PDB file of C-alpha atoms and ligand atoms in Angstrom:
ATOM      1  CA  UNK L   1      13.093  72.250-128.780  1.00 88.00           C
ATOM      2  CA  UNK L   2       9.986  72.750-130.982  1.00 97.00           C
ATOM      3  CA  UNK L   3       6.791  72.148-128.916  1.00 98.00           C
ATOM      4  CA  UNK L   4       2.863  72.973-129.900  1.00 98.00           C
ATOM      5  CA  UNK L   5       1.574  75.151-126.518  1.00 98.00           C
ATOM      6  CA  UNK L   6      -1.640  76.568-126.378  1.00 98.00           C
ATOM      7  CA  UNK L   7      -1.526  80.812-126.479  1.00 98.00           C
ATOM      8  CA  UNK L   8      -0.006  82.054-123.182  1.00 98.00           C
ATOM      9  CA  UNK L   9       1.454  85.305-121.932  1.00 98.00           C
ATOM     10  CA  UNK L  10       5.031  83.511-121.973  1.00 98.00           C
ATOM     11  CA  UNK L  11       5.935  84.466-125.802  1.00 98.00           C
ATOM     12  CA  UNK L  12       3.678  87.588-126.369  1.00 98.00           C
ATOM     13  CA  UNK L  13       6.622  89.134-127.875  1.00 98.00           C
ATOM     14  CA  UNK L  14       7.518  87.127-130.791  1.00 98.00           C
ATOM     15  CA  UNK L  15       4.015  86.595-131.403  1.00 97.00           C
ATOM     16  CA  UNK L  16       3.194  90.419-131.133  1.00 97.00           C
ATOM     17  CA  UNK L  17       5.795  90.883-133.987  1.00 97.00           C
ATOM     18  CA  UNK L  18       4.238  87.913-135.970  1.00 97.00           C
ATOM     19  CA  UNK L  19       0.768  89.409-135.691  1.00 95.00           C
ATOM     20  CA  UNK L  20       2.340  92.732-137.156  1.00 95.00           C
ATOM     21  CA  UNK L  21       4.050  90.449-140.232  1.00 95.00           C
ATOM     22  CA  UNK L  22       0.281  88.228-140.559  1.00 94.00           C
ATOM     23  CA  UNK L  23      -1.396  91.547-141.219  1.00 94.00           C
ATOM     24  CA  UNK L  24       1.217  93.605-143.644  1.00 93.00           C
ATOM     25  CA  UNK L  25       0.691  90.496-145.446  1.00 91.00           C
ATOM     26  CA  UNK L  26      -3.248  90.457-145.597  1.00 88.00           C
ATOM     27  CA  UNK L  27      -4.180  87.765-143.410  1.00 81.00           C
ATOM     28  CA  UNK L  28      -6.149  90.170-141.445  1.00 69.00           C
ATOM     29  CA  UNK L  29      -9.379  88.808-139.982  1.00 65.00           C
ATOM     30  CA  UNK L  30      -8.705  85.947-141.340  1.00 70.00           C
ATOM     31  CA  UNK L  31      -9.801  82.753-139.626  1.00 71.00           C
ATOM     32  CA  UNK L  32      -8.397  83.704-136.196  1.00 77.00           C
ATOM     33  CA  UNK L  33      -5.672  86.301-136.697  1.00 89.00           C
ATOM     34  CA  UNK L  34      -6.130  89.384-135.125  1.00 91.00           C
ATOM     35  CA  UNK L  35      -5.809  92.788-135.802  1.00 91.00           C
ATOM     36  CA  UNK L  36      -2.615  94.498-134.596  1.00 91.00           C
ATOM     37  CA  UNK L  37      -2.322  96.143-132.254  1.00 89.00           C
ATOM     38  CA  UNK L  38      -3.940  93.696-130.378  1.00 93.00           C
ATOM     39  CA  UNK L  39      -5.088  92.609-126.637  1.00 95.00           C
ATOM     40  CA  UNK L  40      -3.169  89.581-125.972  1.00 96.00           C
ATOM     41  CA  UNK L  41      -4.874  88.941-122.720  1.00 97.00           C
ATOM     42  CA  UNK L  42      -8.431  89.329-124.920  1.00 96.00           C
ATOM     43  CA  UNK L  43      -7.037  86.686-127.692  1.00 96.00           C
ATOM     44  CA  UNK L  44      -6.094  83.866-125.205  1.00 97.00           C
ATOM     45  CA  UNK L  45      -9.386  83.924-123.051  1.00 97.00           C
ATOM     46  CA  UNK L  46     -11.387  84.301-126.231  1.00 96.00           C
ATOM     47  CA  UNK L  47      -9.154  81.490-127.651  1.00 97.00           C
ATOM     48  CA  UNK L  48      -9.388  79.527-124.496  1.00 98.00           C
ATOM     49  CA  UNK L  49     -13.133  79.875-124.820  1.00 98.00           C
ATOM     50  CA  UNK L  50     -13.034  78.473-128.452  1.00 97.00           C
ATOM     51  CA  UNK L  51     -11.554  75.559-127.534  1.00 98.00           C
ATOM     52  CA  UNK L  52     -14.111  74.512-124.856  1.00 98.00           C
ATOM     53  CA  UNK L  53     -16.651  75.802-127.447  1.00 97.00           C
ATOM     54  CA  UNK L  54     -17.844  78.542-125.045  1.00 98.00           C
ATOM     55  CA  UNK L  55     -18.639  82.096-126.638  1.00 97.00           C
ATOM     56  CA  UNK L  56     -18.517  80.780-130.235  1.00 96.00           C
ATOM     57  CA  UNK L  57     -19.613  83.572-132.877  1.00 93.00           C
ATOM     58  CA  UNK L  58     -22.640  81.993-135.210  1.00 94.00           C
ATOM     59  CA  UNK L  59     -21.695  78.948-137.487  1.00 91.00           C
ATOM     60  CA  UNK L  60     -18.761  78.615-136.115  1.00 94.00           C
ATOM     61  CA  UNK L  61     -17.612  75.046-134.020  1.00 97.00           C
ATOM     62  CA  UNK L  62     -15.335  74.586-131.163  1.00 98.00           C
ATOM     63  CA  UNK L  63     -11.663  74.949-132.018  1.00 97.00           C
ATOM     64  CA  UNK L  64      -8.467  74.574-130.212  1.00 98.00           C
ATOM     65  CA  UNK L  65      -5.575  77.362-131.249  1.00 97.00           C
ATOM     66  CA  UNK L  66      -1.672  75.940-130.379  1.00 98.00           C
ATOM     67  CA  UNK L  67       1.522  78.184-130.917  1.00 98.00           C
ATOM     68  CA  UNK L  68       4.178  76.546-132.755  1.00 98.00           C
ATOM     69  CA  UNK L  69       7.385  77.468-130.149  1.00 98.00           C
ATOM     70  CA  UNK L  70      11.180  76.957-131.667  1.00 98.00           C
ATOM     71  CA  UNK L  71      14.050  78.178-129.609  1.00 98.00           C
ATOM     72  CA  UNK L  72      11.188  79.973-127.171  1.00 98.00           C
ATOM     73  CA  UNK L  73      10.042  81.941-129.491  1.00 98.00           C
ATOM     74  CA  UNK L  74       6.719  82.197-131.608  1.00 98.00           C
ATOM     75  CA  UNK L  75       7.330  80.692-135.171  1.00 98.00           C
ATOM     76  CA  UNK L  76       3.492  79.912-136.045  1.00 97.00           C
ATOM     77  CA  UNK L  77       0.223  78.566-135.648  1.00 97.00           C
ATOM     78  CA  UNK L  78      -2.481  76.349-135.930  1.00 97.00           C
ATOM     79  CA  UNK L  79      -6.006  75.831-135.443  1.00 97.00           C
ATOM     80  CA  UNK L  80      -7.761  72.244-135.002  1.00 98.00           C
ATOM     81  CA  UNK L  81     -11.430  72.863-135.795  1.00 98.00           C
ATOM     82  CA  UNK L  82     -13.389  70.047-133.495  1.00 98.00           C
ATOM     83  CA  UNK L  83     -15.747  69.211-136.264  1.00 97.00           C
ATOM     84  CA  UNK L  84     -17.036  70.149-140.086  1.00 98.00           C
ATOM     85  CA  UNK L  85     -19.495  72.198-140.840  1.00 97.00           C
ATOM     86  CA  UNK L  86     -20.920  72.424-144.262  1.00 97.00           C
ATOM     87  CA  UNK L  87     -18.756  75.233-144.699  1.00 95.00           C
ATOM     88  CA  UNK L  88     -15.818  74.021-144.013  1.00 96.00           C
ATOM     89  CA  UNK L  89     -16.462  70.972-145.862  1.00 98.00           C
ATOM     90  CA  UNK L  90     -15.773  73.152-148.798  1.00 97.00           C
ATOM     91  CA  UNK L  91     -13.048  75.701-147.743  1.00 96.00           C
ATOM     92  CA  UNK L  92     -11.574  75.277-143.985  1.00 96.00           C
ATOM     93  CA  UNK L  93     -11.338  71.630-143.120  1.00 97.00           C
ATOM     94  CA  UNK L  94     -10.186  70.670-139.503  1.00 98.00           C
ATOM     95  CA  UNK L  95      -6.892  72.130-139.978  1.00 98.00           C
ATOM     96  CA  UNK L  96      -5.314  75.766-140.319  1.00 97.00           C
ATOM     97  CA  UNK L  97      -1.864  77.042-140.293  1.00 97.00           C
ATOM     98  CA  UNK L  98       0.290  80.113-140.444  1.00 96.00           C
ATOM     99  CA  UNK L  99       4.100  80.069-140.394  1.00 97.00           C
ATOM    100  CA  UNK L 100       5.366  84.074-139.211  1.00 97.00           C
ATOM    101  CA  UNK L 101       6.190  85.271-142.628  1.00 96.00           C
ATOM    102  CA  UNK L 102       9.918  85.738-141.896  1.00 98.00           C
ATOM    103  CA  UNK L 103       9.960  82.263-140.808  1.00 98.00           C
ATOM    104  CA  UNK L 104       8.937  80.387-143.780  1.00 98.00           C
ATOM    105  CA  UNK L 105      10.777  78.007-146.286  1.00 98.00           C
ATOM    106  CA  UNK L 106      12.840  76.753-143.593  1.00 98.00           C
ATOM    107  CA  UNK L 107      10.664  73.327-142.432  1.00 98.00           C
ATOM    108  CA  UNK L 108       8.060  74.833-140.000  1.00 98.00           C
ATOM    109  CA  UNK L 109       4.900  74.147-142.248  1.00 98.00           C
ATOM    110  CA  UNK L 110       6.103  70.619-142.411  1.00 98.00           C
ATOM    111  CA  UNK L 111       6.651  70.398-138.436  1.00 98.00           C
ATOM    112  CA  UNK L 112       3.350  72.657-137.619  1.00 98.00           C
ATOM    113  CA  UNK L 113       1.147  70.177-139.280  1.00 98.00           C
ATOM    114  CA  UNK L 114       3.280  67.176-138.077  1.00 98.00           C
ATOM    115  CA  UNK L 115       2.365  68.191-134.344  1.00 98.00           C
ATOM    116  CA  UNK L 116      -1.574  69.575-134.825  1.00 98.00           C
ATOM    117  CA  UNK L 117      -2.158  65.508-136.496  1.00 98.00           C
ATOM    118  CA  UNK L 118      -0.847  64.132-132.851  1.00 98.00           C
ATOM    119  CA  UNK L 119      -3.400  66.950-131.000  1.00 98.00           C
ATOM    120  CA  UNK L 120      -5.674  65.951-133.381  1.00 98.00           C
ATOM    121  CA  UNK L 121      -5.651  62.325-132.690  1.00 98.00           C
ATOM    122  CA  UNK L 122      -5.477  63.834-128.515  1.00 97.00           C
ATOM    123  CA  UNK L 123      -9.461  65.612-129.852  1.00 97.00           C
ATOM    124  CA  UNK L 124     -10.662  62.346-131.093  1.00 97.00           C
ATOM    125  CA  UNK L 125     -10.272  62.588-134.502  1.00 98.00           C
ATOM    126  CA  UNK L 126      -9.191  59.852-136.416  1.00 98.00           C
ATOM    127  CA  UNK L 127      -8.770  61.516-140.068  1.00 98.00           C
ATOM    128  CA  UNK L 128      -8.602  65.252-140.485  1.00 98.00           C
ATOM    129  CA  UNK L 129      -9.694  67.203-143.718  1.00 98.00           C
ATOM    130  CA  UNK L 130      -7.271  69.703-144.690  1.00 98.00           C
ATOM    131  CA  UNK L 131      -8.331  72.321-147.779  1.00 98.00           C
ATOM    132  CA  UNK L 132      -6.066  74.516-149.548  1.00 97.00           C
ATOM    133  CA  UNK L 133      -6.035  76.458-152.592  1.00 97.00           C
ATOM    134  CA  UNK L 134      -5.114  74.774-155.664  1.00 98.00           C
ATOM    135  CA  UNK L 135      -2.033  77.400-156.325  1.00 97.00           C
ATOM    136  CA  UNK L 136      -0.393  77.406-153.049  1.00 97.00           C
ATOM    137  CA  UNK L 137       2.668  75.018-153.778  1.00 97.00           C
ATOM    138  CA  UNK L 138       3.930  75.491-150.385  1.00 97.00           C
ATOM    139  CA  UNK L 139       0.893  74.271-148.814  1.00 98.00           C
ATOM    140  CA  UNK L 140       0.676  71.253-151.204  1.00 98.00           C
ATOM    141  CA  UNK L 141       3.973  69.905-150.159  1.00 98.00           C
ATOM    142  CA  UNK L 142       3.402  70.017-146.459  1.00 98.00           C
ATOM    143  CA  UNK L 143      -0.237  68.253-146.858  1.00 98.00           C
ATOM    144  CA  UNK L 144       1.139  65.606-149.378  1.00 98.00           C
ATOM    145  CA  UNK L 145       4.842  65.305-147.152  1.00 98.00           C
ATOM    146  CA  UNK L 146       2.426  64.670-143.830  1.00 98.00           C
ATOM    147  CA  UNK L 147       0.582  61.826-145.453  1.00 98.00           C
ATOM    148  CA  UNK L 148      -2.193  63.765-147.227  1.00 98.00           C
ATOM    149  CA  UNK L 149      -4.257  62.039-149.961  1.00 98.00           C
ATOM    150  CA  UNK L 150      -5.804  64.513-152.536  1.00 98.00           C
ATOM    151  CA  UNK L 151      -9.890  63.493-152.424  1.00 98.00           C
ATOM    152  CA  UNK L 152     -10.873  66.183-154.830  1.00 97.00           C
ATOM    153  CA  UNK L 153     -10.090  69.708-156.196  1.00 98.00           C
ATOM    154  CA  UNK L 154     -13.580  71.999-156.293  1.00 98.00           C
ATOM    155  CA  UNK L 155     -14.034  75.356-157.961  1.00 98.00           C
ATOM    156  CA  UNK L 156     -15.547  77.963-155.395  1.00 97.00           C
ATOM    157  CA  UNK L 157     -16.728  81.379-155.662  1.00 96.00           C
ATOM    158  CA  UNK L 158     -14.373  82.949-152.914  1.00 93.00           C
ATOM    159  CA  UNK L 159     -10.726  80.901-153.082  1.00 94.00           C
ATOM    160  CA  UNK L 160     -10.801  79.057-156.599  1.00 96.00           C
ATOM    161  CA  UNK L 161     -10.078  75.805-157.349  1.00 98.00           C
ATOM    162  CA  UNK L 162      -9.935  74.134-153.902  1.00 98.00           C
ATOM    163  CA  UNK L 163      -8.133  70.982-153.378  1.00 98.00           C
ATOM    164  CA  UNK L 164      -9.702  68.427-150.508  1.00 98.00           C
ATOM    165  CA  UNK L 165      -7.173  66.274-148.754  1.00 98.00           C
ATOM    166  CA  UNK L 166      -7.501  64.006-146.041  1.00 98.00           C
ATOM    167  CA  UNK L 167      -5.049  62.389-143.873  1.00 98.00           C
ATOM    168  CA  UNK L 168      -5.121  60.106-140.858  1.00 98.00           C
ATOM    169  CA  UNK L 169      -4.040  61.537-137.192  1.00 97.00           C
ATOM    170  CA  UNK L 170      -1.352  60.406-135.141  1.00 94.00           C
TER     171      UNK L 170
HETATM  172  C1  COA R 201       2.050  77.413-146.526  1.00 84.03           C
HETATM  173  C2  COA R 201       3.011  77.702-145.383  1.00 84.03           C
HETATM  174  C3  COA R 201       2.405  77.211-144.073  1.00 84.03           C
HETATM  175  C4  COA R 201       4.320  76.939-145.651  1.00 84.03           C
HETATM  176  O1  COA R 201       5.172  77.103-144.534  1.00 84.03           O
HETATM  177  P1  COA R 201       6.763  76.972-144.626  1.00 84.03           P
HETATM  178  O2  COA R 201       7.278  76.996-143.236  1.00 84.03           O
HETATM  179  O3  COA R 201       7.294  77.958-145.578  1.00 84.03           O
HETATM  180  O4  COA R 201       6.886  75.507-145.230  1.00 84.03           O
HETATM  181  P2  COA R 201       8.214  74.609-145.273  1.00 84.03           P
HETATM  182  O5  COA R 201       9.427  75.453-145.026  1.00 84.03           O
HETATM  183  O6  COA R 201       7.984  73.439-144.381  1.00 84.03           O
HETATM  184  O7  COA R 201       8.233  74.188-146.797  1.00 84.03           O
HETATM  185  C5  COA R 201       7.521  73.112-147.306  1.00 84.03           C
HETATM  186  C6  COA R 201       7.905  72.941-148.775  1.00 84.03           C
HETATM  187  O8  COA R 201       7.199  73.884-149.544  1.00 84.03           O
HETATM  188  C7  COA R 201       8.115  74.697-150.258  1.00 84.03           C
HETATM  189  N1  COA R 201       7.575  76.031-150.254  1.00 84.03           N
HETATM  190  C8  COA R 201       7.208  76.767-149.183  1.00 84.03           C
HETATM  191  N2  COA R 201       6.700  77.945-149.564  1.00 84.03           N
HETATM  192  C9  COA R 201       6.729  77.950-150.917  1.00 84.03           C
HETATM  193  C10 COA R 201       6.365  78.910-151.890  1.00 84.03           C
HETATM  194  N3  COA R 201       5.845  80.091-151.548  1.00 84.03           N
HETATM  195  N4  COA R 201       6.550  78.592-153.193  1.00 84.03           N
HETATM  196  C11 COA R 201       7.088  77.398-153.539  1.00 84.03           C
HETATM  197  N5  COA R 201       7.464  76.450-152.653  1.00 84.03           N
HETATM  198  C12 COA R 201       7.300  76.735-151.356  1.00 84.03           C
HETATM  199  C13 COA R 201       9.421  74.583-149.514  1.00 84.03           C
HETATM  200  O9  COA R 201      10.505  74.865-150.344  1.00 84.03           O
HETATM  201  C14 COA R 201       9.376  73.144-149.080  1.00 84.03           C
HETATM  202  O10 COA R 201       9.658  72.306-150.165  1.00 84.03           O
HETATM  203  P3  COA R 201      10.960  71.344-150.213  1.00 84.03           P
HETATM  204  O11 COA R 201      10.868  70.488-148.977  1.00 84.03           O
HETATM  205  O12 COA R 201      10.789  70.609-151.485  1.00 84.03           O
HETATM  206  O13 COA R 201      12.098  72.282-150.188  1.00 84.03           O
HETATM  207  C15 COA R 201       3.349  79.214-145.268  1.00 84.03           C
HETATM  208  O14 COA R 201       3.769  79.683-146.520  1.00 84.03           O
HETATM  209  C16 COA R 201       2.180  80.072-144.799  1.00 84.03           C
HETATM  210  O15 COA R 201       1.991  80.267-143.597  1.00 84.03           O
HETATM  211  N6  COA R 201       1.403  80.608-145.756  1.00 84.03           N
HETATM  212  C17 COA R 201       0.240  81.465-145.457  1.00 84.03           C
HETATM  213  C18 COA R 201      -0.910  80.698-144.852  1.00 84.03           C
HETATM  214  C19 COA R 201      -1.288  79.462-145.628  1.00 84.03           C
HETATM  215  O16 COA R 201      -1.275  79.437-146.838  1.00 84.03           O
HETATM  216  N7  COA R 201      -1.615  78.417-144.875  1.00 84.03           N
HETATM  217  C20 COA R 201      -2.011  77.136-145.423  1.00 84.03           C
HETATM  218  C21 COA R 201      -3.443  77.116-145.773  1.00 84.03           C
HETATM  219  S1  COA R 201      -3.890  75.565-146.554  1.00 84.03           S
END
């Protein structure tokens, strides 16, 4: 069964591993993935905190982290930002998702952003802006797939050309 839970001590294993993958790959430090090795009992408080928008570092708004879970193990995740900032207006949007490296190209971006539009919807929000970078095809399908409608493509400093969709909650 493939569920959205919110980070808990229950699959630290497979996630471990995936936080290992996230950084040989460069996502280090990137939105919320942490560094590995890593305190697991640090990243759920802290993530915990987020959520209730306690303990937020400067600029940044209340956001709720969920573990996509597949056969009880860690396959992914996904951040639902609260609200926009002028920031993320530009590069970030409401919505942000990882699929474990070894795990891609086998459905789980199209499922991981499937569930976050129902939690979404559970926050309040009625449309969601997603951004992504104009060259990541995989991305592109599993924004357009989920209902996303392209709004515009901007050129920034520190991703590129940008594309801005935005698509309605569930
Ligand atoms: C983007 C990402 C979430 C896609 O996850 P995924 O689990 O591989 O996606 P899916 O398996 O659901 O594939 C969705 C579609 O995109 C295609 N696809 C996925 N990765 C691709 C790639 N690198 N190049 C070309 N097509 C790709 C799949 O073939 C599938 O298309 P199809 O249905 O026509 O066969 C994943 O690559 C990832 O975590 N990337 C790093 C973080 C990131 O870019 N996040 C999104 C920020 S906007």
């Amino acid at each position: 069964m493939m569920k959205l839970v919110e980070p808990t001590l229950k699959y630290k294993d497979t996630w471990l591993a995936a936080i290992k993958e996230l950084n040989n790959e460069g996502a280090k430090g990137f939105w919320n993935v942490p560094t590995y090795p890593t305190d697991i009992n640090e990243y759920i408080e802290r993530t915990q905190n987020h959520s209730q928008g306690k303990d937020l570092p400067d600029y940044w708004v209340p956001a709720t982290t969920y573990w996509l879970i597949d056969d009880e193990k860690f396959v992914g995740h996904v951040n639902v930002r609260h609200e926009l900032t002028d920031k993320l207006k530009i590069i970030g949007g409401h919505i942000g998702y990882y699929i474990r490296p070894t795990e891609r190209r086998k459905g789980y971006g199209y499922k991981i952003l499937g569930l976050a539009l129902i939690k979404a919807h559970e926050l309040g929000l009625k449309k969601v802006m997603i951004t992504c970078n104009d060259d990541n095809v995989g991305s592109i399908k599993v924004i357009e797939r989920n209902g996303g409608i392209l709004k515009d493509k901007v050129q920034t400093e520190e991703e590129g050309l940008v594309r801005h969709y935005w698509i309605e909650s569930r």
